[in-house]
Amino acid sequence: MSTLHEEITSRKTFAIISHPDAGKTTLTEKLLYFGGAIREAGTVKGKKNTKQATSDWMEIERQRGISVTSSVLEFHYNGHHINILDTPGHEDFSEDTYRTLTAADSATMLIDAAKGVEDQTEKLFKVCSMRGIPIFTFINKMDREVRDPFELMEEMEDVLGIRSYPMNWPIGMGQNFYGIYDRHSKKVELFNPDNPSDVEVKEVSGPQDPVLDELVDPSFLSQFREEMELLDVAGDPYDEDKIFRGELTPVFFGSAISNFGVQNFLEHFLYFAPSPVGRQSDQGFVEPVQDLFSGFIFKIQANMNPKHRDRIAFMRITSGKYTQGMTVNHPRLNKSMRLAQPTQFLARDRSIVEEAYAGDIIGLFDPGTFRIGDTLAGKGNFQFAEMPHFSPEQFAAISVKDAMKHKSFEKGTQQLTEEGLIQLFQTYNRYPEQQIIGVVGGLQFEVLEHRLKNEYNSDIRLEHLPLSIARWVSGDEKELETFRNKQRNLAVDRDNKLVALFENEFQMNMAKDKYPNLVFHENSFTD
């Protein structure tokens, strides 16, 4: 039991959230580099011969230099087993991004020091804060001309509603960036612009240590000392309980592209970040450290290996230990199954898993058995709480160009719906019937088109619709019948549940006023 406890508590499973171009994929690469998972940290953009980012494995990602699907990356560092859930940061990210955050025990929020808190960061932060998980902030690109650190922290409080505690503090910025002062360890890490990976570390007694007078220009040193006094007097006090509850974010400054401050962040993060946490089920809370094996499916990805047209279900292990070939219960299907050859990932690279523990992410070969949200357990038939579901915001009618390809088109749209790339609807009370897809972000239309063509040999037509809201409808049967007969833009989802589609909030509010005995749900879990 002590071995089980040690293995589980050594796990750290976290997601990285950010706005496009904040440097998230670069930070991920540098963390993998420190963990020895890769020999050389690649960057996303640059010359043609630049190494492509390890975490971007899909063809469209490598073509465009962005992440469009969540990757799962695992490595070891100083006795810790680390699982990174690398979420897309681009402007039009999908529901897959939101769901991936449910498999994380903490999150690292990456902020561009020149731009501050941006839209996508705000959206993803809200998902994390709903779960009350610890959030660690890395303020990036300090070796460029950036905004005042106090201004950035004030913006975090105003926009995100979270207070901050700087674990380290920058000395200067841009061309006059001297390095960072670690407030906890009382040491200075000096930045060398000619060779950023060559970090000189000096132990000091505090900001007033005379050693600093020999290392930093007097004007920048004077400003730094004033800022430290202000932090000590007016800044938030250090509070581990608030950090664990997600009410106070530890802040770190650095430059991911220069590999400066990343190791300082990683070592502090591994000390503070929580080990695996449990999950609520319909039969009570399931604790991670116990003999009972359990897990849930949070992501399905088809065709990770185009040559084999495979389909992988990603499972977060919630409790206990997985051993190769074990048999588990699948409560939704009321059947048992053998988990033959689960895999672990470094993006596209995979290896067979012989054992894994609570906190780990493993990939299961999926012949069509799994759905997002499914529970698997070594014994019993409990089920974990439903996965959060987000209403699509953009819609398009979809059809296949070549009728002879209809079968592969249907297979592709069905699999990509199950994967969570799109939500698929069928028009209701309209002839001829029409298929409509809904997405959270518009780039998913492009990804859908690309994948149907390349993976299912199906060219499609997309007709964008002037709709922006989907609501699942339930309530009084008589009023519901009237609603079905009179309301425009009705559809059913893949579970045949009624969905009303609206152009805007004004339309939706009119319907709510007209049908007071109906309930308009933001997701499909209406029961």
Coordinates of C-alpha atoms in Angstrom, one line a residue:
M1 CA 0.0 0.0 0.0
S2 CA 2.9 2.4 0.7
T3 CA 4.2 1.8 -2.8
L4 CA 0.8 2.6 -4.2
H5 CA 0.6 5.7 -2.1
E6 CA 4.1 6.8 -3.2
E7 CA 3.4 6.2 -6.8
I8 CA 0.1 8.2 -6.8
T9 CA 1.4 11.1 -4.7
S10 CA 4.4 11.5 -7.1
R11 CA 2.0 12.3 -10.0
K12 CA 1.4 15.8 -11.1
T13 CA -1.3 16.2 -13.8
F14 CA -1.8 19.7 -15.1
A15 CA -3.0 21.7 -18.1
I16 CA -1.4 24.8 -19.7
I17 CA -3.9 27.5 -20.7
S18 CA -3.2 30.7 -22.7
H19 CA -4.2 33.0 -25.5
P20 CA -2.7 32.4 -29.0
D21 CA 1.0 33.3 -29.4
A22 CA 1.6 33.7 -25.6
G23 CA 4.2 31.0 -25.9
K24 CA 2.4 27.9 -24.6
T25 CA 3.7 25.3 -26.9
T26 CA 7.2 26.7 -26.4
L27 CA 6.9 26.5 -22.6
T28 CA 5.6 22.9 -23.0
E29 CA 8.7 22.0 -25.1
K30 CA 11.1 23.5 -22.5
L31 CA 9.4 21.5 -19.7
L32 CA 9.8 18.4 -21.7
Y33 CA 13.4 19.3 -22.3
F34 CA 14.1 19.6 -18.6
G35 CA 12.5 16.3 -18.0
G36 CA 14.7 14.6 -20.6
A37 CA 11.8 13.7 -22.8
I38 CA 13.3 15.4 -25.8
R39 CA 16.9 16.3 -26.6
E40 CA 16.2 19.6 -28.2
A41 CA 13.3 22.0 -27.5
G42 CA 11.7 23.0 -30.8
T43 CA 9.8 26.2 -31.4
V44 CA 6.5 26.6 -33.3
K45 CA 7.5 29.2 -35.8
G46 CA 10.7 30.0 -37.6
K47 CA 12.8 28.9 -40.5
K48 CA 11.8 25.8 -42.5
N49 CA 14.5 23.7 -40.9
T50 CA 13.3 24.6 -37.3
K51 CA 12.4 21.5 -35.4
Q52 CA 8.6 21.2 -35.2
A53 CA 7.0 21.3 -31.8
T54 CA 6.8 17.8 -30.3
S55 CA 3.3 18.5 -28.9
D56 CA 1.9 19.4 -32.4
W57 CA 1.3 16.0 -34.1
M58 CA -1.6 16.6 -36.5
E59 CA -0.7 17.5 -40.1
I60 CA -2.8 20.7 -40.0
E61 CA -0.9 21.8 -36.9
R62 CA 2.5 21.4 -38.5
Q63 CA 1.3 23.2 -41.6
R64 CA 0.0 26.2 -39.7
G65 CA 2.2 26.3 -36.7
I66 CA -0.6 26.1 -34.1
S67 CA -2.1 23.5 -31.8
V68 CA -5.6 22.5 -32.8
T69 CA -6.1 19.4 -30.6
S70 CA -5.2 18.7 -27.0
S71 CA -2.0 16.6 -26.6
V72 CA -1.1 14.4 -23.7
L73 CA 2.6 14.5 -22.7
E74 CA 4.3 12.7 -19.9
F75 CA 7.8 12.9 -18.4
H76 CA 9.8 12.5 -15.2
Y77 CA 11.6 15.1 -13.2
N78 CA 13.2 14.9 -9.7
G79 CA 11.2 11.9 -8.6
H80 CA 7.9 13.3 -10.0
H81 CA 5.8 11.7 -12.8
I82 CA 4.4 14.6 -14.7
N83 CA 1.5 14.6 -17.1
I84 CA 0.9 17.7 -19.2
L85 CA -2.4 18.2 -20.9
D86 CA -1.4 20.6 -23.7
T87 CA -4.5 22.4 -24.8
P88 CA -5.0 24.5 -27.9
G89 CA -4.6 28.2 -27.4
H90 CA -5.7 29.5 -30.8
E91 CA -8.6 31.8 -31.1
D92 CA -11.1 29.2 -32.4
F93 CA -10.5 26.3 -30.0
S94 CA -13.0 23.6 -29.6
E95 CA -15.0 21.9 -26.8
D96 CA -12.2 19.4 -26.6
T97 CA -10.2 22.1 -24.9
Y98 CA -12.8 22.6 -22.2
R99 CA -13.2 18.8 -21.6
T100 CA -9.5 18.3 -21.3
L101 CA -9.4 20.7 -18.4
T102 CA -11.6 18.3 -16.4
A103 CA -8.8 15.7 -16.4
A104 CA -6.3 18.2 -14.8
D105 CA -5.6 18.6 -11.1
S106 CA -4.1 22.1 -11.6
A107 CA -3.4 24.6 -14.4
T108 CA -0.6 26.8 -15.5
M109 CA -1.8 30.1 -17.0
L110 CA 0.6 31.6 -19.4
I111 CA 0.4 35.4 -20.0
D112 CA 2.2 37.5 -22.5
A113 CA 3.9 40.2 -20.5
A114 CA 3.3 42.8 -23.3
K115 CA -0.4 42.0 -23.9
G116 CA -1.7 40.9 -20.4
V117 CA -4.8 38.9 -19.9
E118 CA -6.5 38.1 -23.3
D119 CA -9.8 36.7 -24.3
Q120 CA -9.0 33.0 -24.6
T121 CA -7.1 33.0 -21.4
E122 CA -10.2 34.5 -19.7
K123 CA -12.5 31.8 -21.1
L124 CA -10.2 28.9 -20.1
F125 CA -9.6 30.5 -16.6
K126 CA -13.3 30.5 -16.0
V127 CA -13.5 26.7 -16.6
C128 CA -10.6 26.2 -14.2
S129 CA -12.0 28.4 -11.5
M130 CA -15.4 26.6 -11.7
R131 CA -13.6 23.5 -10.6
G132 CA -11.6 25.4 -7.9
I133 CA -8.3 23.9 -9.0
P134 CA -4.9 25.7 -8.2
I135 CA -3.7 28.0 -10.9
F136 CA 0.0 28.9 -11.4
T137 CA 0.8 31.9 -13.6
F138 CA 3.9 32.2 -15.8
I139 CA 4.3 35.7 -17.2
N140 CA 6.3 35.3 -20.4
K141 CA 8.6 37.2 -22.7
M142 CA 10.3 39.4 -20.0
D143 CA 13.3 39.8 -22.3
R144 CA 11.1 42.0 -24.5
E145 CA 9.6 45.4 -23.9
V146 CA 6.7 44.6 -21.7
R147 CA 4.1 46.2 -19.3
D148 CA 4.7 47.0 -15.7
P149 CA 4.4 43.9 -13.5
F150 CA 2.2 45.6 -11.0
E151 CA -0.2 46.6 -13.8
L152 CA -0.3 43.0 -15.0
M153 CA -1.2 41.7 -11.6
E154 CA -3.9 44.4 -11.2
E155 CA -5.4 43.4 -14.5
M156 CA -5.4 39.7 -13.4
E157 CA -7.5 40.7 -10.4
D158 CA -9.8 43.0 -12.4
V159 CA -10.5 40.7 -15.3
L160 CA -10.1 37.2 -13.7
G161 CA -11.0 38.0 -10.1
I162 CA -7.9 36.3 -8.7
R163 CA -5.3 37.8 -6.4
S164 CA -1.6 37.0 -7.0
Y165 CA 1.6 36.3 -5.0
P166 CA 4.8 36.8 -7.0
M167 CA 7.2 33.9 -6.2
N168 CA 9.9 35.7 -8.1
W169 CA 10.2 39.3 -9.4
P170 CA 11.9 40.6 -12.5
I171 CA 14.9 43.0 -12.4
G172 CA 14.4 45.2 -15.4
M173 CA 12.9 44.2 -18.7
G174 CA 13.6 44.0 -22.5
Q175 CA 17.1 45.0 -23.4
N176 CA 17.7 45.9 -19.7
F177 CA 16.4 42.5 -18.3
Y178 CA 18.9 41.5 -15.7
G179 CA 17.1 38.4 -14.3
I180 CA 14.8 37.4 -11.6
Y181 CA 14.9 37.4 -7.8
D182 CA 13.4 34.3 -6.1
R183 CA 11.6 35.6 -3.0
H184 CA 11.3 32.2 -1.4
S185 CA 14.8 30.8 -2.0
K186 CA 16.5 34.3 -1.7
K187 CA 18.6 33.9 -4.8
V188 CA 19.1 35.9 -8.0
E189 CA 19.1 34.2 -11.4
L190 CA 21.0 36.4 -13.8
F191 CA 20.0 36.6 -17.5
N192 CA 22.7 36.4 -20.2
P193 CA 21.2 37.7 -23.5
D194 CA 24.1 36.2 -25.4
N195 CA 23.6 32.8 -24.0
P196 CA 20.2 32.6 -22.1
S197 CA 20.7 29.0 -21.1
D198 CA 23.8 29.9 -19.2
V199 CA 22.1 31.0 -16.0
E200 CA 24.3 32.3 -13.2
V201 CA 22.7 31.9 -9.7
K202 CA 23.7 34.0 -6.8
E203 CA 22.6 33.4 -3.2
V204 CA 21.7 36.7 -1.5
S205 CA 20.4 37.7 1.9
G206 CA 17.6 39.8 0.3
P207 CA 16.9 42.7 -2.1
Q208 CA 19.3 45.0 -0.1
D209 CA 22.3 42.6 -0.4
P210 CA 25.4 44.6 -1.6
V211 CA 26.2 41.7 -4.0
L212 CA 23.4 43.1 -6.2
D213 CA 25.2 46.5 -6.5
E214 CA 28.0 44.8 -8.4
L215 CA 25.6 43.0 -10.8
V216 CA 22.8 45.4 -11.7
D217 CA 22.8 49.0 -13.1
P218 CA 22.0 51.4 -10.2
S219 CA 18.8 52.9 -11.7
F220 CA 17.3 49.5 -12.3
L221 CA 18.5 48.2 -9.0
S222 CA 16.9 51.2 -7.2
Q223 CA 13.6 50.5 -9.0
F224 CA 13.7 46.8 -8.1
R225 CA 14.3 47.5 -4.4
E226 CA 11.4 50.0 -4.3
E227 CA 9.2 47.4 -6.0
M228 CA 10.2 44.7 -3.4
E229 CA 9.4 47.1 -0.5
L230 CA 6.0 47.8 -2.1
L231 CA 5.3 44.1 -2.5
D232 CA 6.2 43.4 1.1
V233 CA 4.0 46.2 2.5
A234 CA 1.0 46.2 0.1
G235 CA 1.1 42.8 -1.7
D236 CA -1.0 39.8 -0.7
P237 CA 0.5 37.6 2.0
Y238 CA 1.7 34.1 1.1
D239 CA -1.1 31.6 1.8
E240 CA -0.8 28.0 0.8
D241 CA -4.5 27.2 1.6
K242 CA -5.7 29.9 -0.8
I243 CA -3.3 28.6 -3.5
F244 CA -4.7 25.1 -3.2
R245 CA -8.3 26.4 -3.3
G246 CA -7.5 28.4 -6.5
E247 CA -8.1 31.8 -4.8
L248 CA -4.5 33.0 -4.9
T249 CA -2.2 32.4 -7.9
P250 CA 1.6 32.1 -7.5
V251 CA 3.2 34.2 -10.2
F252 CA 6.5 33.5 -12.0
F253 CA 8.3 35.7 -14.5
G254 CA 10.6 34.5 -17.3
S255 CA 11.1 33.9 -21.0
A256 CA 10.1 30.5 -22.4
I257 CA 11.8 31.1 -25.8
S258 CA 15.1 31.9 -24.0
N259 CA 14.6 29.0 -21.6
F260 CA 15.0 31.5 -18.7
G261 CA 12.9 31.1 -15.5
V262 CA 11.3 27.9 -16.7
Q263 CA 13.3 25.6 -14.4
N264 CA 12.7 28.0 -11.5
F265 CA 9.0 27.8 -12.3
L266 CA 9.0 24.0 -12.7
E267 CA 10.7 23.3 -9.3
H268 CA 8.4 25.6 -7.4
F269 CA 5.4 24.2 -9.3
L270 CA 6.2 20.6 -8.4
Y271 CA 6.5 21.6 -4.7
F272 CA 3.1 23.4 -4.6
A273 CA 1.0 21.6 -7.2
P274 CA -1.4 19.0 -5.8
S275 CA -1.1 15.3 -6.3
P276 CA -4.0 13.5 -8.0
V277 CA -7.4 14.4 -6.6
G278 CA -10.5 12.2 -6.5
R279 CA -13.8 12.6 -8.3
Q280 CA -17.5 12.5 -7.3
S281 CA -19.5 9.5 -8.4
D282 CA -23.2 8.5 -8.1
Q283 CA -22.1 6.3 -5.2
G284 CA -20.0 8.8 -3.3
F285 CA -16.5 10.4 -3.6
V286 CA -13.8 8.2 -5.0
E287 CA -10.4 8.8 -3.4
P288 CA -7.2 8.3 -5.6
V289 CA -5.2 6.2 -3.1
Q290 CA -7.1 2.9 -2.8
D291 CA -6.9 -0.6 -4.3
L292 CA -10.0 0.0 -6.5
F293 CA -9.0 1.0 -10.1
S294 CA -11.3 3.5 -11.8
G295 CA -11.1 6.1 -14.5
F296 CA -13.1 8.2 -17.0
I297 CA -12.9 8.9 -20.7
F298 CA -12.4 12.6 -21.4
K299 CA -11.3 12.6 -25.0
I300 CA -11.6 10.5 -28.1
Q301 CA -9.2 11.0 -31.0
A302 CA -9.6 9.2 -34.4
N303 CA -6.8 8.5 -36.8
M304 CA -3.8 9.5 -34.7
N305 CA -2.0 7.0 -37.0
P306 CA -3.5 7.6 -40.5
K307 CA -2.0 4.3 -41.8
H308 CA -4.1 2.3 -39.4
R309 CA -7.2 4.5 -39.1
D310 CA -7.2 3.9 -35.4
R311 CA -9.3 5.5 -32.7
I312 CA -8.0 6.2 -29.2
A313 CA -10.0 6.9 -26.1
F314 CA -8.0 8.9 -23.5
M315 CA -8.7 7.9 -20.0
R316 CA -7.8 9.8 -16.8
I317 CA -7.1 7.2 -14.1
T318 CA -9.0 8.4 -11.0
S319 CA -8.1 5.8 -8.4
G320 CA -5.8 2.8 -7.8
K321 CA -3.5 1.1 -10.2
Y322 CA -3.8 -0.2 -13.8
T323 CA -2.0 -3.4 -14.7
Q324 CA -1.6 -4.7 -18.3
G325 CA -4.5 -6.9 -19.4
M326 CA -6.8 -6.2 -16.5
T327 CA -10.5 -6.6 -16.8
V328 CA -12.8 -3.7 -15.9
N329 CA -16.5 -2.9 -15.8
H330 CA -18.1 -0.6 -18.3
P331 CA -21.3 0.6 -16.3
R332 CA -23.0 2.4 -19.2
L333 CA -22.9 -0.8 -21.4
N334 CA -23.3 -3.0 -18.3
K335 CA -20.5 -5.3 -19.5
S336 CA -16.9 -6.2 -18.6
M337 CA -14.0 -5.8 -20.9
R338 CA -10.2 -6.5 -21.0
L339 CA -7.9 -3.5 -21.4
A340 CA -5.4 -5.2 -23.6
Q341 CA -2.7 -2.7 -24.8
P342 CA -3.2 0.8 -23.4
T343 CA -0.6 3.3 -24.5
Q344 CA 1.1 6.4 -23.1
F345 CA 2.1 9.3 -25.3
L346 CA 4.6 11.9 -26.2
A347 CA 2.3 13.5 -28.7
R348 CA 2.4 11.1 -31.7
D349 CA 4.9 8.7 -30.2
R350 CA 3.4 6.1 -28.0
S351 CA 4.5 3.1 -25.9
I352 CA 2.6 0.2 -24.4
V353 CA 1.7 0.7 -20.7
E354 CA 2.4 -2.2 -18.3
E355 CA 1.2 -0.3 -15.2
A356 CA -0.2 3.1 -14.5
Y357 CA -1.6 4.9 -11.5
A358 CA -4.2 7.5 -10.4
G359 CA -3.3 10.8 -12.1
D360 CA -1.9 9.1 -15.3
I361 CA -3.5 9.5 -18.7
I362 CA -3.6 6.3 -20.9
G363 CA -4.9 5.7 -24.4
L364 CA -7.3 2.8 -25.0
F365 CA -7.9 1.3 -28.4
D366 CA -11.5 2.1 -29.2
P367 CA -13.5 0.0 -31.7
G368 CA -16.5 2.3 -31.1
T369 CA -17.1 1.1 -27.5
F370 CA -16.4 4.4 -25.7
R371 CA -18.1 7.7 -25.3
I372 CA -16.8 10.9 -23.7
G373 CA -17.7 10.7 -20.0
D374 CA -17.7 6.9 -19.7
T375 CA -16.6 5.4 -16.4
L376 CA -14.4 2.3 -16.2
A377 CA -13.9 0.5 -12.9
G378 CA -12.2 -2.6 -11.5
K379 CA -15.4 -3.6 -9.7
G380 CA -18.8 -2.1 -9.0
N381 CA -21.1 -0.2 -11.4
F382 CA -20.8 3.4 -10.1
Q383 CA -20.5 6.2 -12.6
F384 CA -18.6 9.5 -12.3
A385 CA -20.5 12.8 -12.7
E386 CA -21.3 13.9 -16.3
M387 CA -18.6 15.7 -18.3
P388 CA -19.4 19.4 -18.6
H389 CA -20.9 20.3 -22.0
F390 CA -20.8 23.7 -23.7
S391 CA -23.3 25.1 -26.2
P392 CA -21.9 25.6 -29.7
E393 CA -21.7 29.2 -30.9
Q394 CA -21.3 28.8 -34.7
F395 CA -23.4 26.6 -37.1
A396 CA -23.3 25.4 -40.7
A397 CA -25.4 23.1 -42.9
I398 CA -23.2 20.2 -44.1
S399 CA -23.5 17.9 -47.1
V400 CA -21.2 15.7 -49.1
K401 CA -20.2 16.8 -52.7
D402 CA -20.1 13.3 -54.2
A403 CA -23.1 11.1 -53.3
M404 CA -21.0 8.0 -54.0
K405 CA -18.9 9.0 -50.9
H406 CA -22.0 9.3 -48.6
K407 CA -21.1 6.2 -46.6
S408 CA -17.6 7.4 -45.7
F409 CA -19.0 10.9 -45.1
E410 CA -21.5 9.5 -42.6
K411 CA -18.8 7.4 -40.9
G412 CA -16.5 10.5 -40.7
T413 CA -19.1 12.9 -39.2
Q414 CA -20.2 10.2 -36.7
Q415 CA -16.7 9.5 -35.5
L416 CA -15.7 13.2 -35.3
T417 CA -18.9 13.9 -33.4
E418 CA -18.1 11.1 -30.9
E419 CA -14.6 12.5 -30.7
G420 CA -16.1 15.9 -29.7
L421 CA -14.7 17.9 -32.7
I422 CA -18.2 18.9 -33.7
Q423 CA -21.8 18.6 -32.5
L424 CA -24.2 17.1 -35.1
F425 CA -27.9 18.1 -35.4
Q426 CA -30.7 17.0 -37.7
T427 CA -33.4 19.6 -38.7
Y428 CA -36.8 18.9 -37.2
N429 CA -40.1 19.4 -39.0
R430 CA -38.4 20.4 -42.2
Y431 CA -38.3 18.7 -45.6
P432 CA -35.9 17.9 -47.0
E433 CA -34.0 17.1 -43.8
Q434 CA -30.7 18.8 -43.3
Q435 CA -27.6 18.0 -41.2
I436 CA -26.3 20.9 -39.2
I437 CA -23.0 21.0 -37.3
G438 CA -22.3 23.2 -34.3
V439 CA -18.9 24.3 -33.0
V440 CA -17.5 26.4 -30.2
G441 CA -14.9 28.1 -32.5
G442 CA -14.9 28.7 -36.2
L443 CA -11.5 27.1 -36.9
Q444 CA -13.2 23.7 -36.2
F445 CA -15.0 24.1 -39.5
E446 CA -11.6 24.2 -41.2
V447 CA -10.3 21.2 -39.2
L448 CA -13.5 19.3 -40.0
E449 CA -13.1 19.9 -43.7
H450 CA -9.4 19.0 -43.6
R451 CA -9.9 15.8 -41.7
L452 CA -13.0 14.5 -43.7
K453 CA -11.0 15.0 -46.9
N454 CA -7.7 13.5 -45.7
E455 CA -9.0 10.8 -43.3
Y456 CA -12.3 9.8 -44.9
N457 CA -11.8 10.9 -48.5
S458 CA -14.9 13.0 -48.4
D459 CA -15.2 16.5 -49.8
I460 CA -18.0 18.6 -48.2
R461 CA -20.1 21.7 -48.6
L462 CA -20.5 24.0 -45.7
E463 CA -23.2 26.6 -45.7
H464 CA -22.7 28.9 -42.7
L465 CA -25.9 29.8 -40.9
P466 CA -26.9 33.0 -39.1
L467 CA -27.3 31.2 -35.8
S468 CA -25.3 31.7 -32.6
I469 CA -27.2 29.9 -29.7
A470 CA -28.3 26.4 -29.1
R471 CA -30.7 25.5 -26.3
W472 CA -32.0 22.0 -25.3
V473 CA -35.7 22.3 -24.6
S474 CA -37.9 20.4 -22.0
G475 CA -40.9 21.2 -19.9
D476 CA -44.7 21.1 -20.0
E477 CA -45.8 18.5 -22.7
K478 CA -48.7 20.5 -24.1
E479 CA -46.7 23.6 -24.4
L480 CA -43.8 21.6 -25.8
E481 CA -46.0 20.3 -28.6
T482 CA -47.1 23.8 -29.5
F483 CA -43.4 24.9 -29.5
R484 CA -42.5 22.0 -31.8
N485 CA -45.2 22.9 -34.3
K486 CA -44.6 26.7 -34.4
Q487 CA -41.0 27.4 -33.6
R488 CA -38.5 28.0 -36.4
N489 CA -35.0 26.5 -36.5
L490 CA -35.6 23.4 -34.5
A491 CA -33.3 20.4 -34.6
V492 CA -32.6 17.1 -32.7
D493 CA -29.1 16.1 -31.5
R494 CA -27.6 12.6 -31.9
D495 CA -29.6 11.4 -28.9
N496 CA -32.8 12.7 -30.5
K497 CA -33.2 15.4 -27.9
L498 CA -35.0 18.6 -29.1
V499 CA -32.7 21.6 -29.7
A500 CA -33.8 25.2 -30.5
L501 CA -31.4 27.3 -32.5
F502 CA -31.5 31.1 -32.3
E503 CA -29.8 33.9 -34.2
N504 CA -29.3 36.0 -31.0
E505 CA -30.2 36.4 -27.4
F506 CA -33.1 38.7 -28.3
Q507 CA -34.7 35.8 -30.2
M508 CA -34.1 33.4 -27.4
N509 CA -35.6 35.7 -24.8
M510 CA -38.7 36.2 -26.9
A511 CA -39.2 32.4 -27.0
K512 CA -38.7 32.2 -23.2
D513 CA -41.3 34.9 -22.7
K514 CA -43.7 33.2 -25.1
Y515 CA -43.3 29.7 -23.6
P516 CA -42.9 30.3 -19.8
N517 CA -43.5 26.6 -19.0
L518 CA -40.5 25.4 -21.0
V519 CA -36.9 25.2 -19.8
F520 CA -34.1 26.2 -22.2
H521 CA -30.9 24.3 -21.1
E522 CA -27.4 25.3 -22.1
N523 CA -26.4 21.6 -22.5
S524 CA -28.0 18.3 -23.3
F525 CA -28.0 16.9 -19.8
T526 CA -31.6 18.1 -19.2
D527 CA -32.5 15.4 -16.7

